[in-house]
Short mmCIF file of C-alpha atoms and ligand atoms in Angstrom, two decimals:
data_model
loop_
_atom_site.label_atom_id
_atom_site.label_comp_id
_atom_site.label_asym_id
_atom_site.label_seq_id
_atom_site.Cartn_x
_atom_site.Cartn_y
_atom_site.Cartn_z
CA UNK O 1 94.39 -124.28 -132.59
CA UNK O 2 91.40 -122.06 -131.46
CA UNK O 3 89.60 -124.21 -128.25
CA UNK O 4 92.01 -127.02 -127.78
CA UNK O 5 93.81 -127.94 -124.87
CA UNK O 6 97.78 -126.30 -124.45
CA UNK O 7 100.03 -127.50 -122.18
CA UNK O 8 102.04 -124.77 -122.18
CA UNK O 9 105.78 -125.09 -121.02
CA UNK O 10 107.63 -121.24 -120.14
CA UNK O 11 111.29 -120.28 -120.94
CA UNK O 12 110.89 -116.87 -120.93
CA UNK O 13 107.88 -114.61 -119.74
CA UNK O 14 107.27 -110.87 -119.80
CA UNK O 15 105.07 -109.70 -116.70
CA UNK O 16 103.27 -106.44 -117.20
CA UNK O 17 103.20 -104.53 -114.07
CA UNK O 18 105.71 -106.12 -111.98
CA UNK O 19 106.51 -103.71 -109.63
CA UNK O 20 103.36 -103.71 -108.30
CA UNK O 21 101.83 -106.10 -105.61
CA UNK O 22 100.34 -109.01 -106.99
CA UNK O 23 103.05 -108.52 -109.86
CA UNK O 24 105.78 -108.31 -107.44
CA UNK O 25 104.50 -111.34 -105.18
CA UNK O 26 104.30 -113.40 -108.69
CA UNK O 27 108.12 -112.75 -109.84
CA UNK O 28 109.34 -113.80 -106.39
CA UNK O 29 107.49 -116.83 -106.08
CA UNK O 30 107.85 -117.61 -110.11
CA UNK O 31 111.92 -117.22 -109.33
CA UNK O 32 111.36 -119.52 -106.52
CA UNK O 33 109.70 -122.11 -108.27
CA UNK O 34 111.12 -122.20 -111.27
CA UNK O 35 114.93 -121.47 -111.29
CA UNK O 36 115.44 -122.33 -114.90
CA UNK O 37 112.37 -119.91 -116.59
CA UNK O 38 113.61 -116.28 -117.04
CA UNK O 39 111.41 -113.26 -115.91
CA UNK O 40 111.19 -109.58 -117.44
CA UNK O 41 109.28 -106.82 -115.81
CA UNK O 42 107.77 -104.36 -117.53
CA UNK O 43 106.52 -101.42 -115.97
CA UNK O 44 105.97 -97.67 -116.10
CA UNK O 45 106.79 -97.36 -111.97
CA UNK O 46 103.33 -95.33 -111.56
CA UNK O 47 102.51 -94.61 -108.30
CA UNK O 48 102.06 -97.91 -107.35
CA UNK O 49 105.31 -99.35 -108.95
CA UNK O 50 107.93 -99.75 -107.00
CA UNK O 51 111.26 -100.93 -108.12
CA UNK O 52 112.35 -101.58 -103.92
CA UNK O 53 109.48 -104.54 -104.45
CA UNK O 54 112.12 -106.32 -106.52
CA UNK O 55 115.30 -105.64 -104.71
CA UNK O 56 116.20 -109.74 -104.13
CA UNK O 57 115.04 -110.19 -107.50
CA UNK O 58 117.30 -107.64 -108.86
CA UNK O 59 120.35 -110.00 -107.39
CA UNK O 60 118.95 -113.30 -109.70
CA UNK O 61 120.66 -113.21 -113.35
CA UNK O 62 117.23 -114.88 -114.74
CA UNK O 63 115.58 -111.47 -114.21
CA UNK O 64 115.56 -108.15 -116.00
CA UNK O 65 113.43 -105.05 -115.68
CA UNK O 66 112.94 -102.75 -118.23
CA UNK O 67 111.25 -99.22 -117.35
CA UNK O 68 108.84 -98.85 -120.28
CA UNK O 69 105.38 -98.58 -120.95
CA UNK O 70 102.75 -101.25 -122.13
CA UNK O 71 101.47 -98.31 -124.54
CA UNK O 72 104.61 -98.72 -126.19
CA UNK O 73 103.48 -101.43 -128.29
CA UNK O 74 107.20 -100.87 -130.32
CA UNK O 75 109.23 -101.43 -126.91
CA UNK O 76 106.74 -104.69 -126.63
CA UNK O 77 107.17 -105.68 -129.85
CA UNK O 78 110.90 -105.84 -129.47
CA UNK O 79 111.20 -107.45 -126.19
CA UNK O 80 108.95 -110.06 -127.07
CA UNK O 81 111.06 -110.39 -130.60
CA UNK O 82 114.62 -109.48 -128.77
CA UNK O 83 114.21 -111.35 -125.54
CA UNK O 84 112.41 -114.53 -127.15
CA UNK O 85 109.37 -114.56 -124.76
CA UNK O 86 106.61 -117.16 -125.68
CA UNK O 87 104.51 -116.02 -122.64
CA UNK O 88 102.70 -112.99 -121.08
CA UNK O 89 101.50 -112.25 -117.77
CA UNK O 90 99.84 -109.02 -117.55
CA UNK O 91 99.02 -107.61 -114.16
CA UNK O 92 99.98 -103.97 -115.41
CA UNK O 93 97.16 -101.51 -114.27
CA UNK O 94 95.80 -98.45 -112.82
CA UNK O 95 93.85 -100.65 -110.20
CA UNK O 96 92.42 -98.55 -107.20
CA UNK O 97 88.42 -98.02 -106.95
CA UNK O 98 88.74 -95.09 -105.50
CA UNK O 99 91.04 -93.17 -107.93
CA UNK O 100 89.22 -94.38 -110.69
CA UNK O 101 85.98 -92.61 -109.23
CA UNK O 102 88.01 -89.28 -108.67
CA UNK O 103 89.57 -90.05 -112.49
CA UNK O 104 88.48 -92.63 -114.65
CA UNK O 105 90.66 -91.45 -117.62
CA UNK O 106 94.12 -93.19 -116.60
CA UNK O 107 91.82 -96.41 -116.25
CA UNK O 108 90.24 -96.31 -119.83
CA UNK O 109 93.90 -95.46 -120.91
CA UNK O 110 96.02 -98.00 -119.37
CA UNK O 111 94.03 -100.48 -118.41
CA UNK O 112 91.80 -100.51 -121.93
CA UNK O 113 94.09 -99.18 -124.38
CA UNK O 114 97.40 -100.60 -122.74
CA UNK O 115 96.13 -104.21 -122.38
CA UNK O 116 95.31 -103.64 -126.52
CA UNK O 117 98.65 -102.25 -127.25
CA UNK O 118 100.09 -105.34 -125.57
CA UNK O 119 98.03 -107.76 -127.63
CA UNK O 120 98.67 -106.28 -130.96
CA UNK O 121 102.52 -106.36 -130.27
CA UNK O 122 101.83 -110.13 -128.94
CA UNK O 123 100.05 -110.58 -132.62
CA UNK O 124 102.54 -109.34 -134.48
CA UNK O 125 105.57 -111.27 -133.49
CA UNK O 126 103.70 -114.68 -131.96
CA UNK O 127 101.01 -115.02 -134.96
CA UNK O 128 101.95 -112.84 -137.99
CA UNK O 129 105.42 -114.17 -139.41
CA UNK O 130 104.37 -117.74 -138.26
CA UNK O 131 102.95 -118.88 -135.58
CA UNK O 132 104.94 -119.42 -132.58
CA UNK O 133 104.73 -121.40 -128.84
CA UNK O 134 103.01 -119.00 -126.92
CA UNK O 135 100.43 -117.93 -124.40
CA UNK O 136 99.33 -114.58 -123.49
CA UNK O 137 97.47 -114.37 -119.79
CA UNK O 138 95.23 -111.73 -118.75
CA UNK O 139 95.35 -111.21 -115.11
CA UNK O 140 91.46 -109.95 -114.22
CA UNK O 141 89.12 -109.29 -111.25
CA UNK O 142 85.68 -110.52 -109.75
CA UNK O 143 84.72 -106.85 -110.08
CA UNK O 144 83.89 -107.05 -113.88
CA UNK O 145 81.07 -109.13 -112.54
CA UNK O 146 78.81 -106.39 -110.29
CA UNK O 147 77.69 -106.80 -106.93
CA UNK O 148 75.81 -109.83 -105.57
CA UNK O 149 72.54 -109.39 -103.35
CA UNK O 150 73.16 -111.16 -99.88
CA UNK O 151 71.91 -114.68 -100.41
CA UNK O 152 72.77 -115.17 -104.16
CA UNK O 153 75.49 -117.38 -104.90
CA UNK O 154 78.91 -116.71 -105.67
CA UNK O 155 80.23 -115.51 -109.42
CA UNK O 156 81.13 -118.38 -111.95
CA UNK O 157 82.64 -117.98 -114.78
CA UNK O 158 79.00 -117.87 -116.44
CA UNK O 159 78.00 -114.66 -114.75
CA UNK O 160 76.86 -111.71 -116.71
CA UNK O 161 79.55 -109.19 -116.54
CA UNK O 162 77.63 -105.47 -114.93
CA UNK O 163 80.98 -103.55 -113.88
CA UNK O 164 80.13 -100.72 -111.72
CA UNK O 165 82.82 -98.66 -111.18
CA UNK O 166 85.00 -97.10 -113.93
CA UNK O 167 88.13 -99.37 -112.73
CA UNK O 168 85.91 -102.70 -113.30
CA UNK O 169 84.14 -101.26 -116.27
CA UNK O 170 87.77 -100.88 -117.90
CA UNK O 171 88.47 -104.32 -116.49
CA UNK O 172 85.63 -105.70 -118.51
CA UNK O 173 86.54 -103.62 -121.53
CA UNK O 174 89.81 -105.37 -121.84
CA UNK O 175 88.76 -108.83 -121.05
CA UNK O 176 86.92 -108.38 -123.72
CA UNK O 177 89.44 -107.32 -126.08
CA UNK O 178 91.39 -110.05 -124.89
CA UNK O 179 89.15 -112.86 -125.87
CA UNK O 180 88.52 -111.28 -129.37
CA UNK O 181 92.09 -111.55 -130.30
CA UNK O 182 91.64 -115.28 -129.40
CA UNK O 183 88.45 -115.52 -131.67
CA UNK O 184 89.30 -113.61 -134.41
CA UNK O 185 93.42 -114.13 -134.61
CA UNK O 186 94.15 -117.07 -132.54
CA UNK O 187 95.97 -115.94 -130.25
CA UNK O 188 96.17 -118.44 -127.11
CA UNK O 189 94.73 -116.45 -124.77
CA UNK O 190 93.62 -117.06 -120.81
CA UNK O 191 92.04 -114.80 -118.40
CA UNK O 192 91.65 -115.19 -114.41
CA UNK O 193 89.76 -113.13 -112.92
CA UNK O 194 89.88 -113.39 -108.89
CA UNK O 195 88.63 -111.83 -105.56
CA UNK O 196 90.13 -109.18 -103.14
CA UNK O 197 94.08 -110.05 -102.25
CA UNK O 198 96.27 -109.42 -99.85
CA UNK O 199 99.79 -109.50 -98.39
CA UNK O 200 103.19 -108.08 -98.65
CA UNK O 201 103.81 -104.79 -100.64
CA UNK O 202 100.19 -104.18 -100.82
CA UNK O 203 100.01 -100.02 -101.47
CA UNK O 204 98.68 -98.86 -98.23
CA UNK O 205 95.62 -97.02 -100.06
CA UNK O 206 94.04 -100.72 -100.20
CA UNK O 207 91.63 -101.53 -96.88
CA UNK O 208 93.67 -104.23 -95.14
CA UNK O 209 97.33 -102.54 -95.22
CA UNK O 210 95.95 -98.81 -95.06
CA UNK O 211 94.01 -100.40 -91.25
CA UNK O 212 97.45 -101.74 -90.25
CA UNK O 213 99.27 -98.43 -90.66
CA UNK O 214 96.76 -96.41 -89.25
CA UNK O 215 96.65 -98.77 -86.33
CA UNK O 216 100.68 -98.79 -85.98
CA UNK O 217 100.44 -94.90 -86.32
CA UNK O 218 97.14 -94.52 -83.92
CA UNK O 219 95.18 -92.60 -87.30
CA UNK O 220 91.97 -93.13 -87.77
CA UNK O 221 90.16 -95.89 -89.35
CA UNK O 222 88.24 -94.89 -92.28
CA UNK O 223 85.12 -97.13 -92.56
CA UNK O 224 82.87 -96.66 -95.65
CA UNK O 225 79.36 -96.66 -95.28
CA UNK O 226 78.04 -98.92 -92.73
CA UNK O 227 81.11 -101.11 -93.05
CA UNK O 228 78.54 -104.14 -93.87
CA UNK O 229 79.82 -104.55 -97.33
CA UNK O 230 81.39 -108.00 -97.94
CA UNK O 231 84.52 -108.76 -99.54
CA UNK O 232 86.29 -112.58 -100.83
CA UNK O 233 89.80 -112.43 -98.83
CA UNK O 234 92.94 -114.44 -101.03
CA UNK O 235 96.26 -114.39 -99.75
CA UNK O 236 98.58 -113.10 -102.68
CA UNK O 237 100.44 -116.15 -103.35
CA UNK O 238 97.38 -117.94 -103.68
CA UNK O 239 96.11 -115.80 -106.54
CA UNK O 240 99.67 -116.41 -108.12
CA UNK O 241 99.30 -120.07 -107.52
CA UNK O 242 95.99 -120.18 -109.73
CA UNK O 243 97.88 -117.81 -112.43
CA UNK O 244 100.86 -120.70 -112.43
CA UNK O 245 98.46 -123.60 -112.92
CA UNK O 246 96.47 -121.85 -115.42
CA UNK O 247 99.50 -120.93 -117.57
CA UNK O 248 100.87 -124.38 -118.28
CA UNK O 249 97.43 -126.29 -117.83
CA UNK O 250 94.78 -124.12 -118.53
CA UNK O 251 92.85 -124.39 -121.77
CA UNK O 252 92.91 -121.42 -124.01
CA UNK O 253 90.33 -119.03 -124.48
CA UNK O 254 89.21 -120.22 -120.89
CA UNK O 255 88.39 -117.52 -118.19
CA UNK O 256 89.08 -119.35 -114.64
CA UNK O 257 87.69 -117.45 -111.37
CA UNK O 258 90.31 -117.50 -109.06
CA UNK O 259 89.61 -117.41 -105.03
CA UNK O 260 89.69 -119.03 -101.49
CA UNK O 261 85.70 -119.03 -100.59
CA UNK O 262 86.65 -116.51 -97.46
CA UNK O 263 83.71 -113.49 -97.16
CA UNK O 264 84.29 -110.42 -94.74
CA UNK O 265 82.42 -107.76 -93.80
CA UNK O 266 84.58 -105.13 -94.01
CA UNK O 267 84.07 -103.91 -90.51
CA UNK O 268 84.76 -107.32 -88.96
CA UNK O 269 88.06 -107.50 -90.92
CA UNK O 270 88.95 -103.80 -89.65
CA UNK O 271 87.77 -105.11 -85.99
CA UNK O 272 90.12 -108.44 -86.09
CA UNK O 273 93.27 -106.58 -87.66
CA UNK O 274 92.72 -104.71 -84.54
CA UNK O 275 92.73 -107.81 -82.20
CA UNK O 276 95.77 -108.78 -83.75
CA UNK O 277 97.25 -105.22 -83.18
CA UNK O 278 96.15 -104.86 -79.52
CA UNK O 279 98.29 -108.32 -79.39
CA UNK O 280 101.35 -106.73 -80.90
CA UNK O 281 101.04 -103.54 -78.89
CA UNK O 282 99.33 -103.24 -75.82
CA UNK O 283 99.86 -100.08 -74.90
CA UNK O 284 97.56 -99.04 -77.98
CA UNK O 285 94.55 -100.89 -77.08
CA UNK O 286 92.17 -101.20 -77.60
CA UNK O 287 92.74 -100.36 -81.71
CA UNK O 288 89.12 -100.37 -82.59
CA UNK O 289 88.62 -96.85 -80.50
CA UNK O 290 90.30 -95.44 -83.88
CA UNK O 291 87.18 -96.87 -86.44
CA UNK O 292 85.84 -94.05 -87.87
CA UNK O 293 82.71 -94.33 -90.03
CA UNK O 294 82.75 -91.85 -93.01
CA UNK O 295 81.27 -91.14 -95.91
CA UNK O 296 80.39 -94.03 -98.38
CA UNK O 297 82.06 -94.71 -101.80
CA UNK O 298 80.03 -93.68 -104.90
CA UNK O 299 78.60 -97.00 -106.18
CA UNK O 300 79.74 -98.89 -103.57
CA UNK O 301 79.43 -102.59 -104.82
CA UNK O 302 77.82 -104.45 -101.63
CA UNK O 303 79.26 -107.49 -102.16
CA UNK O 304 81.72 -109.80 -103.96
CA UNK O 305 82.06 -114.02 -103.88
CA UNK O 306 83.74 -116.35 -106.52
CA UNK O 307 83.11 -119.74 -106.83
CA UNK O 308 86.02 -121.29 -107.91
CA UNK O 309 84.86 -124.84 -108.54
CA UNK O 310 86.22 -124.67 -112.43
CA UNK O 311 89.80 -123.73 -111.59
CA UNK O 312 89.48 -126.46 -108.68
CA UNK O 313 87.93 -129.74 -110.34
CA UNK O 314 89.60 -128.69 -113.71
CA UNK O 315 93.24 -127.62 -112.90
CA UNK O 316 93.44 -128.73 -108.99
CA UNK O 317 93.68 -125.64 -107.85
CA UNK O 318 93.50 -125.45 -103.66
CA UNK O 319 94.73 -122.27 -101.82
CA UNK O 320 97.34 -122.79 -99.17
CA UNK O 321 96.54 -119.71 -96.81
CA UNK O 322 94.02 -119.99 -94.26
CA UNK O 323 92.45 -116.38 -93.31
CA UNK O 324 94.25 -116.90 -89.95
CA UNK O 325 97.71 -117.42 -91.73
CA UNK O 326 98.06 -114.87 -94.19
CA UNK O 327 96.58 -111.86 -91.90
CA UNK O 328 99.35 -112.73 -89.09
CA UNK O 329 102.26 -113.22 -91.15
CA UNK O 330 100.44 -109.77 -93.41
CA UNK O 331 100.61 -107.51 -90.13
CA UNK O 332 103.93 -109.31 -89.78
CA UNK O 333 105.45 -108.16 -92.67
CA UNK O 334 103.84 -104.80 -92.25
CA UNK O 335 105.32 -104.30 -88.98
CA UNK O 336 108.63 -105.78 -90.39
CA UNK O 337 108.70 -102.78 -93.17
CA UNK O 338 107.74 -99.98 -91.77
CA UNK O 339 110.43 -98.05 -93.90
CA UNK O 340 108.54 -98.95 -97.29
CA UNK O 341 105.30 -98.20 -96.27
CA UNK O 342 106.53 -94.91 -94.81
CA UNK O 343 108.62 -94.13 -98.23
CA UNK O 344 105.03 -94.86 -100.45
CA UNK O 345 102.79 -93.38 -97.99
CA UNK O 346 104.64 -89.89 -98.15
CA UNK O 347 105.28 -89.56 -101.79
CA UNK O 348 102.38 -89.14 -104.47
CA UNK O 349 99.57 -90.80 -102.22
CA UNK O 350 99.83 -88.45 -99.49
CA UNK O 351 99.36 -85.49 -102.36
CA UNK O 352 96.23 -87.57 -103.75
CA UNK O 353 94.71 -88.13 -100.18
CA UNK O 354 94.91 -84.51 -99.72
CA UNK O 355 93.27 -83.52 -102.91
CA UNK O 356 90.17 -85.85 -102.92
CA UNK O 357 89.67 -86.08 -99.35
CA UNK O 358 90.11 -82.59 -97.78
P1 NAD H 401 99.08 -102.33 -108.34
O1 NAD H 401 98.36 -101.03 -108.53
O2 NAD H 401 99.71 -102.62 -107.03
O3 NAD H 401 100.25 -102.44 -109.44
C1 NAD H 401 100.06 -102.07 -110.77
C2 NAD H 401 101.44 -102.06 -111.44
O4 NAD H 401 101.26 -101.75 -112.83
C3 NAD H 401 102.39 -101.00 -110.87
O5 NAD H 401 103.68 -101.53 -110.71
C4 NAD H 401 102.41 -99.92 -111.95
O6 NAD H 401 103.63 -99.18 -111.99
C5 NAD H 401 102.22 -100.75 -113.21
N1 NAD H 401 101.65 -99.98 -114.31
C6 NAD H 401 100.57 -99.17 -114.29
N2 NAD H 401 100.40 -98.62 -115.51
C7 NAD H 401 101.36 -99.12 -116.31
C8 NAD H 401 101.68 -98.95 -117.69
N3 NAD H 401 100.97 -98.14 -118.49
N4 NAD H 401 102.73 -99.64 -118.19
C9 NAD H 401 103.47 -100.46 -117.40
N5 NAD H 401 103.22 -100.64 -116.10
C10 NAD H 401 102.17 -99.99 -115.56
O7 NAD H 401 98.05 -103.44 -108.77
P2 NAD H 401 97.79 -104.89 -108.12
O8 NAD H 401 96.88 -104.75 -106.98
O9 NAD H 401 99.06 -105.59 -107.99
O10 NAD H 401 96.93 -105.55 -109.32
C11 NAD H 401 97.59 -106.19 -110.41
C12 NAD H 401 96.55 -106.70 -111.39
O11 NAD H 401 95.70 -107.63 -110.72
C13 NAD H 401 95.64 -105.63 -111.95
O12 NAD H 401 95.41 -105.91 -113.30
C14 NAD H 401 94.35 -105.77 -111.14
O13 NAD H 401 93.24 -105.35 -111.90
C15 NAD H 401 94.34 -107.25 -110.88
N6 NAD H 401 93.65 -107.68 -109.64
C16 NAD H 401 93.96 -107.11 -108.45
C17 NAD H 401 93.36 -107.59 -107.29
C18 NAD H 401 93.69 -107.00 -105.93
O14 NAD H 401 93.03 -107.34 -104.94
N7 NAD H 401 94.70 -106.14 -105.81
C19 NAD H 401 92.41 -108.62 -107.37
C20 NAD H 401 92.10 -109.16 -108.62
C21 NAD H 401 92.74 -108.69 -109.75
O1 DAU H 402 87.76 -107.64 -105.88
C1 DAU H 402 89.01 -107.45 -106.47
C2 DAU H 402 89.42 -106.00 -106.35
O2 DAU H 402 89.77 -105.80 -104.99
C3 DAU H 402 90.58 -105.64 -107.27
O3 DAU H 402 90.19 -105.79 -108.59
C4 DAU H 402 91.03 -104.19 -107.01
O4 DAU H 402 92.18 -103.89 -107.79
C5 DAU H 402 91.38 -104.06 -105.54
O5 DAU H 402 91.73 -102.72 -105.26
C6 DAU H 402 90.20 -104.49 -104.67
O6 DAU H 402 89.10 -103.56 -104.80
P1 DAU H 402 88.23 -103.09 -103.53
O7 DAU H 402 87.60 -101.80 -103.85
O8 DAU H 402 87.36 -104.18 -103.04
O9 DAU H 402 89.45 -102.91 -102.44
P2 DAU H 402 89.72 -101.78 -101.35
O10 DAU H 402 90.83 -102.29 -100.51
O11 DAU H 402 89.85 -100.43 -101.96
O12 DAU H 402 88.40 -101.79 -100.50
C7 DAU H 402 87.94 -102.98 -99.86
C8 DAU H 402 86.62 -102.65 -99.19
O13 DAU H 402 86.88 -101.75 -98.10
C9 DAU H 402 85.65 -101.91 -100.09
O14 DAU H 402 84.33 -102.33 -99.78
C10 DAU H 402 85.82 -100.45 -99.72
C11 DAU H 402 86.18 -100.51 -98.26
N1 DAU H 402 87.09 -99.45 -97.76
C12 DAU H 402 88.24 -99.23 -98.45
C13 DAU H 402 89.13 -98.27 -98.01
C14 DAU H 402 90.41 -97.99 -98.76
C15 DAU H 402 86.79 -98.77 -96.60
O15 DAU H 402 85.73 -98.99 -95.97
N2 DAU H 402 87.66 -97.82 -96.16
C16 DAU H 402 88.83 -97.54 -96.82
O16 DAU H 402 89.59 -96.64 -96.38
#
């Protein structure tokens, strides 16, 4: 078992941290696809959970959610036993740089700890009564690998992980756990680990939807540093493209970078969202009056790239978004929904922004 091949064919499949943004984005494009496979969310609805993500989801009889937490490694256990789920995708996370500078604990706890609890339930009913068809995927980041000096090239899958942050330091932490239970149990495990995303329901503490309500509101825009820090830009379905193909075609125990080749400065993307926002709404132009440099992030990683040759030659992987695409129809849907980024902008975030940052 341990190394080979699996082609690996869903039925049912448990994804950790639905509610969220990537998670969310992968449920509606997994019902999409694949009208016969049934979904289950799991998730705690932290702050960034949001059950309003999954309203036309709600409406599909393939789909459940189920309000628990992945340290419940009992509730796991008897969903995965209950519901008959041979796969995992787990996105579940506390997953904000920022918050993990201001509190690293909920990282170590969820991220490290919950991603365990989730493996040993997976262990239990997939390996330890007999094994069964299964395939347990670890949804990562490029942050577990550092910061790249300007002219280095971009991560593979061979670079030495040197997380910086406590967020990508718990990242690392539970990749690693992840491919131990391969090594030392069996389990058929796969891990992606991919570059900055964006898109729809994107929690407006992230750069590229917290510019586009600022701009929409006339607030400031908070630049870090010198704003020269460089980023690897993937629209979200193109993330959840990679996670697709590497679930029924990728080879376990394989990690496979995941990303579209697509570096930013982060003051150039803050300078073309406002291009695109002077376009919208004249009247508020220009939109790049409101950039605001302030005071740099501890750590800051300088920048990111992922070379995602492997997932490419080995799995014919090809994103479908160009930059251009996905940040029109992004503002679009931002400018579409004002009423849920108003709703999780005034709750718990605005409480948080006020803590840290005042
Ligand atoms: P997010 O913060 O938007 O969503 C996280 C979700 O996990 C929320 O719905 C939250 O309620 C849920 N959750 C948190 N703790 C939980 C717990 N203990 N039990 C159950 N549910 C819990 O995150 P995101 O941006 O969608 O990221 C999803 C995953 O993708 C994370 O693992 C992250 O590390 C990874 N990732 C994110 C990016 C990115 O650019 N956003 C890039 C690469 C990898
Ligand atoms: O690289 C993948 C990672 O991308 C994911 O693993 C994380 O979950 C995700 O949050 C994201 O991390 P970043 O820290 O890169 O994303 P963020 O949107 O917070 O910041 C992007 C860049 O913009 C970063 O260099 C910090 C900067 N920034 C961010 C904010 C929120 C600003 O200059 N001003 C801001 O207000």
């Amino acid at each position: 078992m341990i190394g080979k091949t699996v082609k690996h064919n869903p039925k049912t499949i448990l994804v950790t941290g639905g509610a969220g943004f990537i998670g969310s984005n992968f449920v509606h494009y997994w019902l999409e696809k694949y009208p016969n496979e049934r979904i289950i969310v799991l998730d705690a609805l932290t702050y960034a959970g949001n059950r309003a993500n999954l309203t036309t989801a709600e409406k599909n009889p393939q789909f459940k959610f189920i309000h628990g937490d992945i340290l419940d490694s009992d509730l796991v256990g008897k969903l995965l036993d209950g519901e008959q789920i041979d796969t995992i995708v787990h996105f579940a996370a506390e997953s904000h740089v920022d918050r993990s500078i201001h509190g690293p604990d909920a990282f170590l706890k969820t991220n490290i700890e919950g991603t365990h609890s989730l493996l040993k339930a997976a262990k239990k009913i997939w390996l330890d009564g007999g094994e069964k068809d299964h395939r347990f995927h670890h949804v990562s980041t490029d942050e577990v690998y550092g910061t790249l000096e300007p002219a280095a090239p971009a991560f593979t899958e061979q670079h030495q992980y040197k997380p910086n942050s406590p967020y990508a330091a718990s990242k690392a932490s539970s990749d690693h756990i992840v491919r131990s239970y391969h090594h030392t149990y069996g389990l058929n495990t796969t891990i992606s680990n991919c570059s900055n995303n964006y898109g729809p329901y994107q929690f407006p503490e992230k750069l590229i939807p917290l510019v586009i309500a600022n701009c929409i509101d006339g607030k400031l825009l908070p630049i870090y540093g010198d704003g020269k820090q460089i980023r690897d830009w993937l629209y979200v379905n193109d993330h959840n493209r990679g996670i697709d193909l590497i679930i029924r075609n990728g080879e376990s125990d394989n990690t496979y970078n995941i990303g579209g080749n697509n570096e930013w400065t982060n003051i150039d993307i803050v300078i073309l969202i406002c291009e695109l926002m002077d376009q919208h709404d004249p009247k508020g132009a220009p939109h790049n009056r409101l950039v605001s440099y302030v005071t740099d992030r501890l750590g800051h990683d300088r920048r990111y790239a992922i070379d995602a040759s492997k997932i490419m030659s080995e799995l014919g992987y090809k994103p479908e978004e160009t930059f251009e695409t996905g940040i029109r129809q992004t503002i679009q849907w931002y400018l579409d929904n004002e009423r849920w980024w108003r709703k999780v902008m005034d709750g718990s975030y605005r409480e948080w922004l006020n803590k840290n940052y005042n």
